[in-house]
Short mmCIF file of C-alpha atoms in Angstrom, two decimals:
data_model
loop_
_atom_site.label_atom_id
_atom_site.label_comp_id
_atom_site.label_asym_id
_atom_site.label_seq_id
_atom_site.Cartn_x
_atom_site.Cartn_y
_atom_site.Cartn_z
CA UNK A 23 -0.24 -0.01 -0.07
CA UNK A 24 2.99 2.33 0.46
CA UNK A 25 2.52 2.96 -3.48
CA UNK A 26 -0.14 5.43 -2.69
CA UNK A 27 2.20 8.04 -1.55
CA UNK A 28 2.45 9.04 -5.12
CA UNK A 29 -0.66 10.52 -4.93
CA UNK A 30 1.12 13.35 -3.24
CA UNK A 31 4.08 13.52 -5.62
CA UNK A 32 5.02 14.53 -9.00
CA UNK A 33 5.90 10.87 -9.91
CA UNK A 34 7.13 9.53 -13.33
CA UNK A 35 8.06 5.86 -14.07
CA UNK A 36 11.52 4.98 -12.85
CA UNK A 37 11.64 7.45 -10.13
CA UNK A 38 11.96 6.19 -6.46
CA UNK A 39 8.92 6.68 -4.27
CA UNK A 40 10.64 7.47 -1.25
CA UNK A 41 14.30 9.15 -1.27
CA UNK A 42 16.00 11.18 1.19
CA UNK A 43 18.01 13.06 -1.63
CA UNK A 44 15.51 15.44 -2.56
CA UNK A 45 14.88 13.93 -5.90
CA UNK A 46 11.17 13.50 -4.94
CA UNK A 47 9.14 16.56 -5.47
CA UNK A 48 5.96 16.39 -2.97
CA UNK A 49 3.17 18.27 -4.36
CA UNK A 50 0.66 17.61 -1.19
CA UNK A 51 -2.59 17.81 -2.28
CA UNK A 52 -2.61 19.32 -5.82
CA UNK A 53 -3.69 16.22 -7.51
CA UNK A 54 -7.13 16.25 -5.60
CA UNK A 55 -7.35 19.92 -6.20
CA UNK A 56 -7.15 19.44 -9.74
CA UNK A 57 -9.63 16.68 -10.07
CA UNK A 58 -12.13 18.58 -7.92
CA UNK A 59 -11.63 21.53 -10.46
CA UNK A 60 -11.16 19.59 -13.28
CA UNK A 61 -13.80 20.05 -16.03
CA UNK A 62 -14.77 16.04 -15.90
CA UNK A 63 -15.45 16.08 -12.23
CA UNK A 64 -19.12 16.47 -11.86
CA UNK A 65 -20.14 14.38 -15.01
CA UNK A 66 -17.57 11.53 -13.61
CA UNK A 67 -19.24 11.62 -10.08
CA UNK A 68 -22.64 11.55 -11.59
CA UNK A 69 -21.95 8.79 -13.97
CA UNK A 70 -20.37 6.49 -11.65
CA UNK A 71 -23.17 7.22 -8.54
CA UNK A 72 -26.11 6.89 -11.26
CA UNK A 73 -24.70 3.93 -12.91
CA UNK A 74 -23.99 1.95 -9.44
CA UNK A 75 -27.26 3.64 -8.03
CA UNK A 76 -29.37 1.91 -10.73
CA UNK A 77 -27.68 -1.53 -10.28
CA UNK A 78 -28.20 -0.99 -6.83
CA UNK A 79 -31.94 -0.55 -6.85
CA UNK A 80 -33.26 -2.76 -9.84
CA UNK A 81 -30.61 -5.33 -9.01
CA UNK A 82 -30.15 -5.97 -5.33
CA UNK A 83 -33.47 -7.48 -4.81
CA UNK A 84 -33.36 -9.84 -8.19
CA UNK A 85 -31.20 -12.58 -6.29
CA UNK A 86 -33.26 -12.72 -3.66
CA UNK A 87 -36.68 -13.10 -5.41
CA UNK A 88 -34.78 -15.74 -7.44
CA UNK A 89 -33.53 -17.54 -4.38
CA UNK A 90 -37.18 -17.50 -3.02
CA UNK A 91 -38.43 -19.02 -6.04
CA UNK A 92 -35.85 -21.42 -6.42
CA UNK A 93 -36.38 -22.56 -2.85
CA UNK A 94 -40.14 -23.30 -3.79
CA UNK A 95 -39.24 -25.50 -6.62
CA UNK A 96 -39.59 -29.28 -5.90
CA UNK A 97 -38.46 -30.61 -8.96
CA UNK A 98 -35.02 -31.46 -8.31
CA UNK A 99 -33.72 -32.11 -11.65
CA UNK A 100 -35.51 -28.65 -12.79
CA UNK A 101 -34.09 -26.92 -10.15
CA UNK A 102 -30.68 -27.81 -10.86
CA UNK A 103 -30.67 -26.98 -14.52
CA UNK A 104 -32.35 -23.41 -14.02
CA UNK A 105 -29.59 -22.78 -10.85
CA UNK A 106 -26.95 -24.00 -13.43
CA UNK A 107 -28.26 -21.86 -16.34
CA UNK A 108 -28.30 -18.68 -13.79
CA UNK A 109 -24.87 -19.06 -12.85
CA UNK A 110 -23.30 -19.52 -16.41
CA UNK A 111 -23.46 -15.70 -17.23
CA UNK A 112 -21.01 -15.05 -13.99
CA UNK A 113 -18.24 -17.42 -15.74
CA UNK A 114 -18.51 -15.63 -19.24
CA UNK A 115 -15.74 -13.20 -19.59
CA UNK A 116 -16.70 -9.55 -20.09
CA UNK A 117 -14.90 -9.14 -23.22
CA UNK A 118 -17.24 -11.91 -24.69
CA UNK A 119 -20.29 -10.07 -23.12
CA UNK A 120 -19.51 -7.00 -24.31
CA UNK A 121 -19.29 -8.34 -27.90
CA UNK A 122 -22.50 -10.18 -27.65
CA UNK A 123 -24.15 -6.91 -26.46
CA UNK A 124 -22.85 -4.90 -29.45
CA UNK A 125 -23.80 -7.64 -31.72
CA UNK A 126 -27.27 -7.45 -30.46
CA UNK A 127 -27.91 -3.79 -30.29
CA UNK A 128 -26.14 -3.06 -33.77
CA UNK A 129 -28.01 -1.64 -36.70
CA UNK A 130 -28.74 -4.79 -37.90
CA UNK A 131 -28.89 -6.58 -34.57
CA UNK A 132 -31.37 -8.40 -33.20
CA UNK A 133 -32.70 -5.83 -30.86
CA UNK A 134 -33.51 -3.80 -34.00
CA UNK A 135 -34.85 -6.26 -35.91
CA UNK A 136 -37.31 -6.79 -33.30
CA UNK A 137 -37.93 -3.26 -33.28
CA UNK A 138 -38.67 -3.15 -37.11
CA UNK A 139 -40.69 -6.13 -36.96
CA UNK A 140 -43.05 -3.94 -34.75
CA UNK A 141 -43.11 -1.06 -36.95
CA UNK A 142 -40.87 0.98 -35.17
CA UNK A 143 -37.72 2.98 -36.05
CA UNK A 144 -34.45 1.49 -35.55
CA UNK A 145 -32.35 3.14 -32.68
CA UNK A 146 -28.72 3.76 -32.80
CA UNK A 147 -27.68 2.91 -29.38
CA UNK A 148 -24.30 3.13 -29.78
CA UNK A 149 -24.51 6.71 -30.32
CA UNK A 150 -27.50 7.63 -27.88
CA UNK A 151 -26.21 8.50 -24.53
CA UNK A 152 -29.83 8.15 -22.88
CA UNK A 153 -29.58 4.58 -23.68
CA UNK A 154 -26.40 3.49 -21.86
CA UNK A 155 -27.74 3.25 -18.12
CA UNK A 156 -30.52 0.87 -19.10
CA UNK A 157 -27.95 -1.33 -21.13
CA UNK A 158 -25.16 -1.35 -18.56
CA UNK A 159 -27.77 -2.27 -16.06
CA UNK A 160 -30.06 -4.76 -17.63
CA UNK A 161 -26.64 -6.39 -18.62
CA UNK A 162 -24.81 -6.25 -15.07
CA UNK A 163 -28.04 -7.99 -13.52
CA UNK A 164 -28.44 -10.72 -15.79
CA UNK A 165 -24.53 -11.67 -15.51
CA UNK A 166 -24.57 -11.43 -11.66
CA UNK A 167 -28.02 -12.38 -10.31
CA UNK A 168 -27.62 -16.12 -10.46
CA UNK A 169 -24.13 -16.16 -8.58
CA UNK A 170 -25.45 -13.57 -6.19
CA UNK A 171 -28.15 -16.09 -5.08
CA UNK A 172 -25.84 -18.64 -3.84
CA UNK A 173 -25.56 -17.04 -0.78
CA UNK A 174 -29.10 -16.72 0.11
CA UNK A 175 -29.92 -20.41 -1.23
CA UNK A 176 -27.17 -21.63 1.28
CA UNK A 177 -28.87 -19.48 3.96
CA UNK A 178 -32.35 -21.04 3.11
CA UNK A 179 -30.77 -24.72 3.20
CA UNK A 180 -30.27 -24.11 6.64
CA UNK A 181 -33.50 -23.43 7.92
CA UNK A 182 -35.03 -26.15 10.06
CA UNK A 183 -37.97 -27.94 8.36
CA UNK A 184 -39.97 -28.24 11.37
CA UNK A 185 -40.68 -24.34 11.00
CA UNK A 186 -42.36 -25.27 7.68
CA UNK A 187 -44.28 -28.45 9.24
CA UNK A 188 -45.25 -26.40 12.35
CA UNK A 189 -46.74 -23.69 9.65
CA UNK A 190 -48.22 -25.95 7.46
CA UNK A 191 -50.40 -27.45 10.90
CA UNK A 192 -51.39 -23.61 11.61
CA UNK A 193 -52.65 -23.20 7.96
CA UNK A 194 -49.92 -21.19 6.49
CA UNK A 195 -49.85 -21.91 2.69
CA UNK A 196 -46.44 -21.69 0.75
CA UNK A 197 -46.58 -17.66 0.20
CA UNK A 198 -47.11 -17.29 3.86
CA UNK A 199 -44.32 -19.72 4.69
CA UNK A 200 -42.09 -17.75 2.27
CA UNK A 201 -42.83 -14.52 4.00
CA UNK A 202 -43.03 -15.64 7.96
CA UNK A 203 -40.04 -18.13 7.76
CA UNK A 204 -37.95 -17.98 4.75
CA UNK A 205 -37.42 -14.29 4.65
CA UNK A 206 -36.98 -13.83 8.26
CA UNK A 207 -34.27 -16.56 8.16
CA UNK A 208 -32.27 -15.13 5.64
CA UNK A 209 -32.43 -11.38 7.06
CA UNK A 210 -28.92 -11.50 8.47
CA UNK A 211 -27.53 -12.34 5.17
CA UNK A 212 -29.78 -9.94 3.07
CA UNK A 213 -28.32 -6.95 5.61
CA UNK A 214 -24.73 -8.17 5.24
CA UNK A 215 -25.09 -7.97 1.39
CA UNK A 216 -26.83 -4.61 1.42
CA UNK A 217 -23.96 -3.13 3.30
CA UNK A 218 -21.41 -4.24 1.20
CA UNK A 219 -23.77 -3.05 -1.74
CA UNK A 220 -23.74 0.33 -0.02
CA UNK A 221 -20.00 0.23 0.08
CA UNK A 222 -19.79 0.01 -3.55
CA UNK A 223 -21.97 2.76 -4.67
CA UNK A 224 -19.07 4.71 -6.36
CA UNK A 225 -17.71 1.43 -7.84
CA UNK A 226 -19.12 0.79 -11.57
CA UNK A 227 -17.66 -1.94 -13.66
CA UNK A 228 -15.06 0.01 -15.60
CA UNK A 229 -13.71 -2.98 -17.56
CA UNK A 230 -17.25 -3.85 -18.92
CA UNK A 231 -17.81 0.02 -19.64
CA UNK A 232 -14.69 0.41 -21.60
CA UNK A 233 -15.80 -2.58 -23.83
CA UNK A 234 -18.90 -1.01 -25.07
CA UNK A 235 -18.43 2.70 -24.97
CA UNK A 236 -17.24 5.26 -27.01
CA UNK A 237 -16.66 8.89 -27.08
CA UNK A 238 -20.42 9.35 -28.22
CA UNK A 239 -21.41 7.90 -25.07
CA UNK A 240 -19.18 9.74 -22.66
CA UNK A 241 -22.18 12.18 -21.60
CA UNK A 242 -23.61 8.82 -19.28
CA UNK A 243 -20.81 6.09 -19.62
CA UNK A 244 -17.69 7.89 -18.77
CA UNK A 245 -17.01 6.99 -15.26
CA UNK A 246 -14.13 7.21 -12.77
CA UNK A 247 -12.65 3.98 -13.76
CA UNK A 248 -12.56 4.79 -17.53
CA UNK A 249 -11.28 8.18 -16.54
CA UNK A 250 -8.56 6.68 -14.77
CA UNK A 251 -7.59 4.19 -17.60
CA UNK A 252 -7.55 7.27 -20.14
CA UNK A 253 -5.79 9.66 -18.06
CA UNK A 254 -3.82 7.51 -15.72
CA UNK A 255 -2.65 4.87 -17.77
CA UNK A 256 -2.77 6.12 -21.37
CA UNK A 257 -2.24 9.54 -20.51
CA UNK A 258 0.70 8.54 -18.07
CA UNK A 259 -0.40 10.35 -15.16
CA UNK A 260 0.01 7.92 -12.78
CA UNK A 261 0.05 10.38 -9.31
CA UNK A 262 -3.10 11.84 -10.98
CA UNK A 263 -4.44 8.63 -11.36
CA UNK A 264 -3.54 7.53 -7.97
CA UNK A 265 -4.88 10.26 -6.26
CA UNK A 266 -8.49 10.05 -7.75
CA UNK A 267 -8.29 6.08 -6.97
CA UNK A 268 -7.45 6.95 -3.16
CA UNK A 269 -10.33 9.40 -2.87
CA UNK A 270 -12.69 7.03 -4.40
CA UNK A 271 -11.26 4.35 -2.00
CA UNK A 272 -11.85 6.68 1.14
CA UNK A 273 -15.68 7.72 0.07
CA UNK A 274 -16.43 3.94 -0.51
CA UNK A 275 -14.95 3.02 2.82
CA UNK A 276 -16.99 5.98 4.52
CA UNK A 277 -20.20 4.63 3.06
CA UNK A 278 -19.49 1.17 4.35
CA UNK A 279 -18.69 2.25 7.56
CA UNK A 280 -21.97 4.31 7.83
CA UNK A 281 -24.16 1.73 6.39
CA UNK A 282 -22.35 -0.64 8.94
CA UNK A 283 -23.17 1.53 11.77
CA UNK A 284 -26.99 2.28 10.75
CA UNK A 285 -27.36 -1.32 10.36
CA UNK A 286 -26.01 -2.06 13.78
CA UNK A 287 -28.06 0.74 15.16
CA UNK A 288 -31.25 -0.43 13.63
CA UNK A 289 -31.22 -3.94 12.82
CA UNK A 290 -28.44 -5.46 14.89
CA UNK A 291 -26.71 -6.98 11.65
CA UNK A 292 -23.23 -5.76 10.90
CA UNK A 293 -19.95 -6.50 9.45
CA UNK A 294 -18.24 -5.64 12.90
#
């Protein structure tokens, strides 16, 4: 972690991180100030937060709902098939997924073919910034919901079957059993994952975005991670990139700490 000191230096490759011969040029918080005052600060922060927020709002509950539905399946063979099919997208490379998405939304892709089939006008998804948040959110949910449901299914497997039997004797149908037994039993898992999700509100999937965006989509697709790649790596501004990365890590940790504290205060479930 000592390498983060270059965030406070005017560093270039080959130069020592720490030296006492005067060769290290310390600039203090200059890189942080430059980022705050830069022309892209508001756009980067807005896009990063909004993309992560959309995924949080529309994607956090999907694994929970999916695991609840899977828990109600009684056909073991069909259940295993559905589970396996839902896990597979997690193991598909972002490069492959990006290629699939670009093929689907292209001018002659499947999506535009369906739009034309119903009499609509083809949409240029790769040049219209307003469609990118929905594209990113839907793809991210599809790729992650099956894998994320594993923890919930594991928590459900530890529920005492006697609770369900007692509920049946009291006249509870399967929906009431799910609401009053299954959901309360996985509540600790839900809160723990919720804390982690809040702590990642400034961590959009930059790798995937880099593979599908272009300058025409910067208005809604350019996030902190993609900016760091362009400015820090391609531009050779390693000190500036480290400063921005360190800032975002601090913000994410602050969100995580606050979410953990509120969860402990109001629900008794917390990471520490």
